[in-house]
CSV table of C-alpha atoms in Angstrom, one decimal:
chain,number,residue,atom,x,y,z
A,1,MET,CA,-158.7,43.8,-22.1
A,2,PRO,CA,-160.9,40.8,-22.9
A,3,PHE,CA,-158.2,38.9,-24.8
A,4,THR,CA,-155.7,39.3,-21.9
A,5,ARG,CA,-158.3,38.1,-19.3
A,6,ALA,CA,-159.2,35.1,-21.5
A,7,LEU,CA,-155.6,34.2,-21.9
A,8,ALA,CA,-155.0,34.5,-18.1
A,9,TYR,CA,-158.1,32.3,-17.5
A,10,GLY,CA,-156.8,29.8,-19.9
A,11,VAL,CA,-153.4,29.6,-18.3
A,12,TYR,CA,-154.9,29.2,-14.9
A,13,THR,CA,-157.1,26.4,-16.1
A,14,LEU,CA,-154.1,24.7,-17.6
A,15,TRP,CA,-152.2,25.2,-14.3
A,16,VAL,CA,-154.9,23.6,-12.2
A,17,SER,CA,-155.2,20.7,-14.7
A,18,VAL,CA,-151.5,20.0,-14.6
A,19,CYS,CA,-151.5,20.0,-10.8
A,20,ALA,CA,-154.5,17.6,-10.8
A,21,PHE,CA,-152.7,14.8,-12.6
A,22,ALA,CA,-149.1,15.5,-11.3
A,23,PRO,CA,-149.3,13.7,-7.9
A,24,GLU,CA,-150.5,10.4,-9.5
A,25,PHE,CA,-148.0,10.7,-12.3
A,26,LEU,CA,-145.1,11.2,-9.8
A,27,TRP,CA,-146.4,8.5,-7.5
A,28,GLN,CA,-146.5,5.9,-10.2
A,29,GLY,CA,-143.1,6.9,-11.3
A,30,LEU,CA,-141.7,6.7,-7.8
A,31,VAL,CA,-143.2,3.2,-7.4
A,32,LEU,CA,-141.6,2.0,-10.6
A,33,MET,CA,-138.3,3.7,-9.7
A,34,ARG,CA,-138.1,2.2,-6.3
A,35,GLY,CA,-136.8,-1.1,-7.6
A,36,HIS,CA,-133.7,0.2,-9.3
A,37,PHE,CA,-132.8,3.3,-7.2
A,38,GLY,CA,-129.4,2.5,-5.7
A,39,ALA,CA,-126.2,4.2,-4.5
A,40,ALA,CA,-125.2,5.3,-8.1
A,41,GLU,CA,-128.6,7.0,-8.6
A,42,LEU,CA,-128.3,8.7,-5.2
A,43,PHE,CA,-124.8,10.1,-5.9
A,44,SER,CA,-125.9,11.2,-9.3
A,45,ALA,CA,-128.9,13.1,-7.7
A,46,LEU,CA,-126.5,14.7,-5.2
A,47,PHE,CA,-124.1,15.7,-8.0
A,48,ILE,CA,-126.8,17.2,-10.2
A,49,GLY,CA,-128.4,18.8,-7.1
A,50,THR,CA,-125.1,20.5,-6.3
A,51,LEU,CA,-124.9,22.0,-9.9
A,52,PHE,CA,-128.5,23.2,-9.5
A,53,ALA,CA,-127.9,24.8,-6.1
A,54,PHE,CA,-124.6,26.6,-7.0
A,55,PHE,CA,-125.2,27.4,-10.6
A,56,VAL,CA,-128.7,27.0,-12.1
A,57,GLU,CA,-130.8,28.3,-9.2
A,58,PRO,CA,-128.8,31.6,-8.7
A,59,LEU,CA,-129.0,32.4,-12.4
A,60,VAL,CA,-132.7,31.6,-12.5
A,61,GLU,CA,-133.4,33.9,-9.5
A,62,ARG,CA,-131.6,36.7,-11.2
A,63,LEU,CA,-133.4,36.2,-14.5
A,64,LYS,CA,-136.7,36.2,-12.6
A,65,ALA,CA,-135.8,39.4,-10.7
A,66,GLY,CA,-134.6,41.1,-13.9
A,67,ARG,CA,-131.4,42.3,-12.3
A,68,TRP,CA,-128.0,40.9,-11.4
A,69,ASN,CA,-127.9,42.1,-7.7
A,70,LEU,CA,-130.7,40.6,-5.7
A,71,ALA,CA,-132.5,42.9,-3.3
A,72,HIS,CA,-132.5,40.4,-0.4
A,73,ALA,CA,-130.3,37.5,0.8
A,74,PRO,CA,-131.8,34.0,1.4
A,75,SER,CA,-133.9,33.9,4.5
A,76,GLY,CA,-132.0,32.0,7.2
A,77,GLY,CA,-128.6,32.9,5.8
A,78,MET,CA,-126.5,31.6,3.0
A,79,LEU,CA,-125.9,28.1,4.4
A,80,LEU,CA,-129.6,27.4,4.8
A,81,GLY,CA,-130.3,28.8,1.3
A,82,VAL,CA,-127.7,26.5,-0.2
A,83,LEU,CA,-129.0,23.5,1.7
A,84,VAL,CA,-132.6,24.2,0.6
A,85,SER,CA,-131.5,24.6,-3.0
A,86,LEU,CA,-129.4,21.4,-2.8
A,87,VAL,CA,-132.4,19.4,-1.5
A,88,PHE,CA,-134.6,20.9,-4.1
A,89,GLY,CA,-132.1,19.9,-6.8
A,90,VAL,CA,-132.0,16.3,-5.5
A,91,VAL,CA,-135.8,16.2,-5.5
A,92,VAL,CA,-135.9,17.5,-9.1
A,93,VAL,CA,-133.5,14.8,-10.2
A,94,CYS,CA,-135.6,12.1,-8.4
A,95,ILE,CA,-138.7,13.5,-10.1
A,96,HIS,CA,-137.0,13.2,-13.4
A,97,GLU,CA,-136.0,9.6,-12.7
A,98,ALA,CA,-139.6,8.9,-11.7
A,99,MET,CA,-140.9,10.3,-14.9
A,100,ILE,CA,-138.4,8.3,-16.9
A,101,ALA,CA,-139.4,5.1,-15.0
A,102,TYR,CA,-143.1,5.9,-15.6
A,103,LEU,CA,-142.6,6.5,-19.4
A,104,GLY,CA,-140.4,3.3,-19.5
A,105,ALA,CA,-138.5,4.7,-22.4
A,106,GLU,CA,-135.0,5.4,-21.1
A,107,HIS,CA,-133.3,2.7,-23.3
A,108,ALA,CA,-136.1,2.2,-25.8
A,109,GLY,CA,-136.2,3.0,-29.5
A,110,ASP,CA,-137.9,6.0,-31.0
A,111,GLU,CA,-141.2,4.1,-31.7
A,112,ALA,CA,-141.4,2.8,-28.1
A,113,LYS,CA,-140.6,6.3,-26.8
A,114,ARG,CA,-143.4,7.8,-28.9
A,115,ALA,CA,-145.8,5.1,-27.7
A,116,SER,CA,-144.9,5.7,-24.1
A,117,LEU,CA,-145.2,9.5,-24.5
A,118,ALA,CA,-148.6,9.1,-26.2
A,119,ARG,CA,-149.8,6.9,-23.3
A,120,ALA,CA,-148.6,9.4,-20.7
A,121,ILE,CA,-150.3,12.3,-22.5
A,122,ASP,CA,-153.5,10.4,-22.8
A,123,SER,CA,-153.4,9.5,-19.1
A,124,ALA,CA,-152.7,13.2,-18.2
A,125,CYS,CA,-155.7,14.3,-20.3
A,126,GLU,CA,-157.9,11.7,-18.6
A,127,TRP,CA,-156.9,13.0,-15.1
A,128,ALA,CA,-157.0,16.7,-16.0
A,129,SER,CA,-160.2,16.8,-18.0
A,130,ILE,CA,-162.6,17.2,-15.1
A,131,PRO,CA,-160.8,20.0,-13.2
A,132,ALA,CA,-160.2,21.8,-16.5
A,133,ALA,CA,-163.9,21.6,-17.5
A,134,ILE,CA,-165.1,22.8,-14.0
A,135,THR,CA,-162.5,25.6,-13.8
A,136,ALA,CA,-163.4,26.8,-17.3
A,137,ALA,CA,-167.1,26.7,-16.4
A,138,TRP,CA,-166.4,29.0,-13.4
A,139,PHE,CA,-164.6,31.5,-15.6
A,140,VAL,CA,-167.6,31.5,-18.0
A,141,VAL,CA,-170.0,32.0,-15.1
A,142,GLY,CA,-167.8,34.9,-13.8
A,143,THR,CA,-167.8,36.5,-17.2
A,144,SER,CA,-171.5,36.2,-18.1
A,145,ARG,CA,-174.5,35.4,-15.9
A,146,ARG,CA,-176.5,34.4,-18.9
A,147,LEU,CA,-174.1,31.5,-19.6
A,148,ALA,CA,-174.0,30.3,-16.0
A,149,LEU,CA,-176.5,27.5,-16.4
A,150,PRO,CA,-175.3,26.0,-19.7
A,151,ALA,CA,-171.6,26.3,-18.7
A,152,THR,CA,-172.2,24.5,-15.3
A,153,GLY,CA,-174.5,22.0,-16.9
A,154,PHE,CA,-171.9,21.2,-19.6
A,155,ALA,CA,-169.2,20.7,-17.0
A,156,CYS,CA,-171.4,18.2,-15.1
A,157,VAL,CA,-172.3,16.3,-18.3
A,158,TRP,CA,-168.6,16.3,-19.3
A,159,ILE,CA,-167.8,14.3,-16.2
A,160,VAL,CA,-170.1,11.5,-17.4
A,161,ILE,CA,-168.8,11.8,-21.0
A,162,ILE,CA,-165.2,11.4,-19.9
A,163,GLY,CA,-165.9,8.5,-17.7
A,164,HIS,CA,-167.8,6.7,-20.5
A,165,SER,CA,-165.2,7.5,-23.1
A,166,TYR,CA,-162.3,6.1,-21.0
A,167,GLY,CA,-164.3,3.1,-19.9
A,168,TRP,CA,-164.3,3.8,-16.2
A,169,GLY,CA,-167.4,1.8,-15.6
A,170,TRP,CA,-170.5,3.1,-13.9
A,171,PRO,CA,-169.3,2.6,-10.2
A,172,ILE,CA,-166.2,4.7,-10.9
A,173,VAL,CA,-168.3,7.3,-12.9
A,174,MET,CA,-170.7,7.7,-10.0
A,175,THR,CA,-167.8,8.2,-7.5
A,176,SER,CA,-166.6,11.0,-9.8
A,177,VAL,CA,-170.1,12.4,-10.5
A,178,VAL,CA,-171.2,13.0,-6.9
A,179,PRO,CA,-168.2,15.2,-5.7
A,180,GLY,CA,-167.7,16.7,-9.2
A,181,PHE,CA,-171.3,17.8,-9.5
A,182,LEU,CA,-171.2,19.3,-6.0
A,183,ILE,CA,-167.9,21.2,-6.7
A,184,ALA,CA,-169.2,22.5,-10.0
A,185,LEU,CA,-172.6,23.6,-8.8
A,186,LEU,CA,-171.6,25.1,-5.4
A,187,GLY,CA,-168.6,26.8,-7.1
A,188,SER,CA,-170.8,28.4,-9.7
A,189,ARG,CA,-173.0,29.6,-6.9
A,190,ILE,CA,-170.0,31.3,-5.2
A,191,VAL,CA,-169.0,32.9,-8.5
A,192,LEU,CA,-172.5,34.3,-9.0
A,193,ARG,CA,-172.4,35.9,-5.6
A,194,HIS,CA,-169.1,37.6,-6.1
A,195,TRP,CA,-166.5,37.7,-8.8
A,196,ASP,CA,-163.3,39.4,-7.5
A,197,ALA,CA,-159.9,38.5,-6.2
A,198,SER,CA,-161.4,36.6,-3.2
A,199,THR,CA,-163.4,34.2,-5.4
A,200,ILE,CA,-160.6,31.9,-6.4
A,201,PRO,CA,-159.5,31.3,-2.8
A,202,ALA,CA,-163.2,30.6,-1.9
A,203,LEU,CA,-163.4,28.1,-4.7
A,204,ALA,CA,-160.2,26.4,-3.6
A,205,GLN,CA,-161.6,26.1,-0.1
A,206,LEU,CA,-164.9,24.7,-1.4
A,207,THR,CA,-163.1,22.1,-3.5
A,208,ALA,CA,-161.0,21.0,-0.5
A,209,TRP,CA,-164.1,20.8,1.7
A,210,VAL,CA,-166.2,18.8,-0.8
A,211,ALA,CA,-163.4,16.5,-1.8
A,212,GLY,CA,-162.3,16.0,1.8
A,213,SER,CA,-165.8,15.3,3.0
A,214,TRP,CA,-166.4,12.9,0.1
A,215,MET,CA,-163.2,10.9,0.8
A,216,LEU,CA,-163.9,10.8,4.5
A,217,LEU,CA,-167.4,9.5,3.8
A,218,ALA,CA,-166.0,6.9,1.4
A,219,TRP,CA,-163.5,5.8,4.0
A,220,GLY,CA,-166.2,5.5,6.6
A,221,ILE,CA,-168.3,3.4,4.3
A,222,GLN,CA,-165.3,1.2,3.5
A,223,ALA,CA,-164.5,0.7,7.2
A,224,GLY,CA,-168.1,0.0,8.0
A,225,SER,CA,-168.4,-2.6,5.2
A,226,ALA,CA,-165.3,-4.3,6.4
A,227,MET,CA,-166.7,-4.5,9.9
A,228,ILE,CA,-169.9,-6.1,8.8
A,229,ASP,CA,-168.3,-8.1,6.1
A,230,SER,CA,-170.5,-6.6,3.3
A,231,PRO,CA,-168.4,-5.9,0.2
A,232,GLY,CA,-171.5,-4.6,-1.6
A,233,LEU,CA,-171.3,-1.3,0.4
A,234,GLN,CA,-167.8,-0.5,-0.9
A,235,LEU,CA,-167.5,2.6,-3.1
A,236,TYR,CA,-163.8,2.1,-3.9
A,237,THR,CA,-161.2,-0.5,-4.2
A,238,PRO,CA,-158.2,0.3,-2.0
A,239,GLU,CA,-156.1,1.3,-5.0
A,240,ALA,CA,-158.9,3.5,-6.5
A,241,PHE,CA,-159.4,5.2,-3.1
A,242,TYR,CA,-155.8,6.4,-2.9
A,243,GLU,CA,-155.8,7.4,-6.6
A,244,ASP,CA,-158.8,9.7,-6.0
A,245,LEU,CA,-157.1,11.0,-2.8
A,246,ARG,CA,-154.0,12.0,-4.8
A,247,PHE,CA,-156.2,13.4,-7.6
A,248,TYR,CA,-158.2,15.7,-5.2
A,249,LEU,CA,-155.0,16.7,-3.4
A,250,GLY,CA,-153.4,17.8,-6.7
A,251,TRP,CA,-156.6,19.6,-7.8
A,252,CYS,CA,-156.8,21.6,-4.5
A,253,LEU,CA,-153.1,22.4,-4.6
A,254,GLY,CA,-153.5,23.7,-8.2
A,255,LEU,CA,-156.3,26.1,-7.2
A,256,LEU,CA,-154.2,27.3,-4.3
A,257,VAL,CA,-150.7,27.7,-5.9
A,258,ALA,CA,-151.7,29.0,-9.4
A,259,PRO,CA,-151.6,32.9,-9.6
A,260,ASN,CA,-155.0,34.4,-9.1
A,261,PRO,CA,-156.1,35.7,-12.6
A,262,VAL,CA,-159.2,37.5,-11.3
A,263,PRO,CA,-158.5,41.2,-10.4
A,264,ASP,CA,-160.1,42.8,-7.4
A,265,HIS,CA,-162.4,44.9,-9.6
A,266,ALA,CA,-163.5,42.1,-11.9
A,267,SER,CA,-167.1,42.3,-10.6
A,268,GLN,CA,-167.3,45.8,-12.0
A,269,TYR,CA,-166.1,45.3,-15.5
A,270,GLY,CA,-165.7,41.6,-16.2
A,271,ARG,CA,-169.3,40.3,-16.2
A,272,ALA,CA,-172.1,40.7,-18.7
A,273,THR,CA,-175.6,40.9,-17.2
C-alpha cells in the first residue's frame, strides 16, 4: 500500500540520517571522555556489560524471535557467544559515557541539560540534513519519474541552503556541494534506470565511490600543497578533513545496514510514469 511504502521510506531515510551523524557524535564524546576514564569507569563498564551479556541480551533475543526457545545456539559455542555479548555490553557502556561527556550534563541542572540536549539535537540535524534530503529525493524519483528533476534539484539546492543557514562559509559549502551534487545526480540516474531491491545496494556503492574518491582527491591536494608550501591549494583544514571522513563513513554505513525498503517488484507497481 502507498502509505506503508511511504512509512518504510521515511524510516529508512531517518536510519541513514542517524548513521551519518553518529560517528562524529561518538568520536567527540570519546575525545571528551578520554580525560576522565579511569579504573572505576572500566570496572563499571565490565559490571554493566556482564548484566547485559547474561540478562538483557538473552531476553532481547527471545523478544525479537517471538518465542522462548531459540532455534539456534550462538555460532562458535556458548563461551564465544557470552564473550561477544560481554564485549558488546562494555562498548555500549562506553558509548553511553561518551554521549554523557559530549552533552556535558551529567551533574548539571535542568536548564543546562536542556541547553546541552538542544545543542546536540541541532548538531545532529546539521549533520543529518544532507543525507536525509538526498535519500528522500531518491525515493521520490523512484516513485514518480515526473518528479525526478525537481526532487533532485531541490536536494542539491538544499545542500547550499543548509551550509548558508549554519554559517559554514563558502569554502566548506563548496566541499559539500561537489560530492553532494554528484551523489544526488548520479544516484537519481541509477534510480531512473531500475527501481527494485538491487537499487539501494547500488546507491550505497555509488555513495562510497564518490565519497572515497573525493576524500582521496582532497588528501592528494592537501599533500601536494604541503610539498610545494602553497596553503592556497588546501580544500580542508586537518580537523575538517577527518570530520568529513567520519561523516561519509556514517552515511555509507547507514545505506548498507538499514533494511532495504524497496521490494523486488517495486518497478512494476511503485512508479508513476
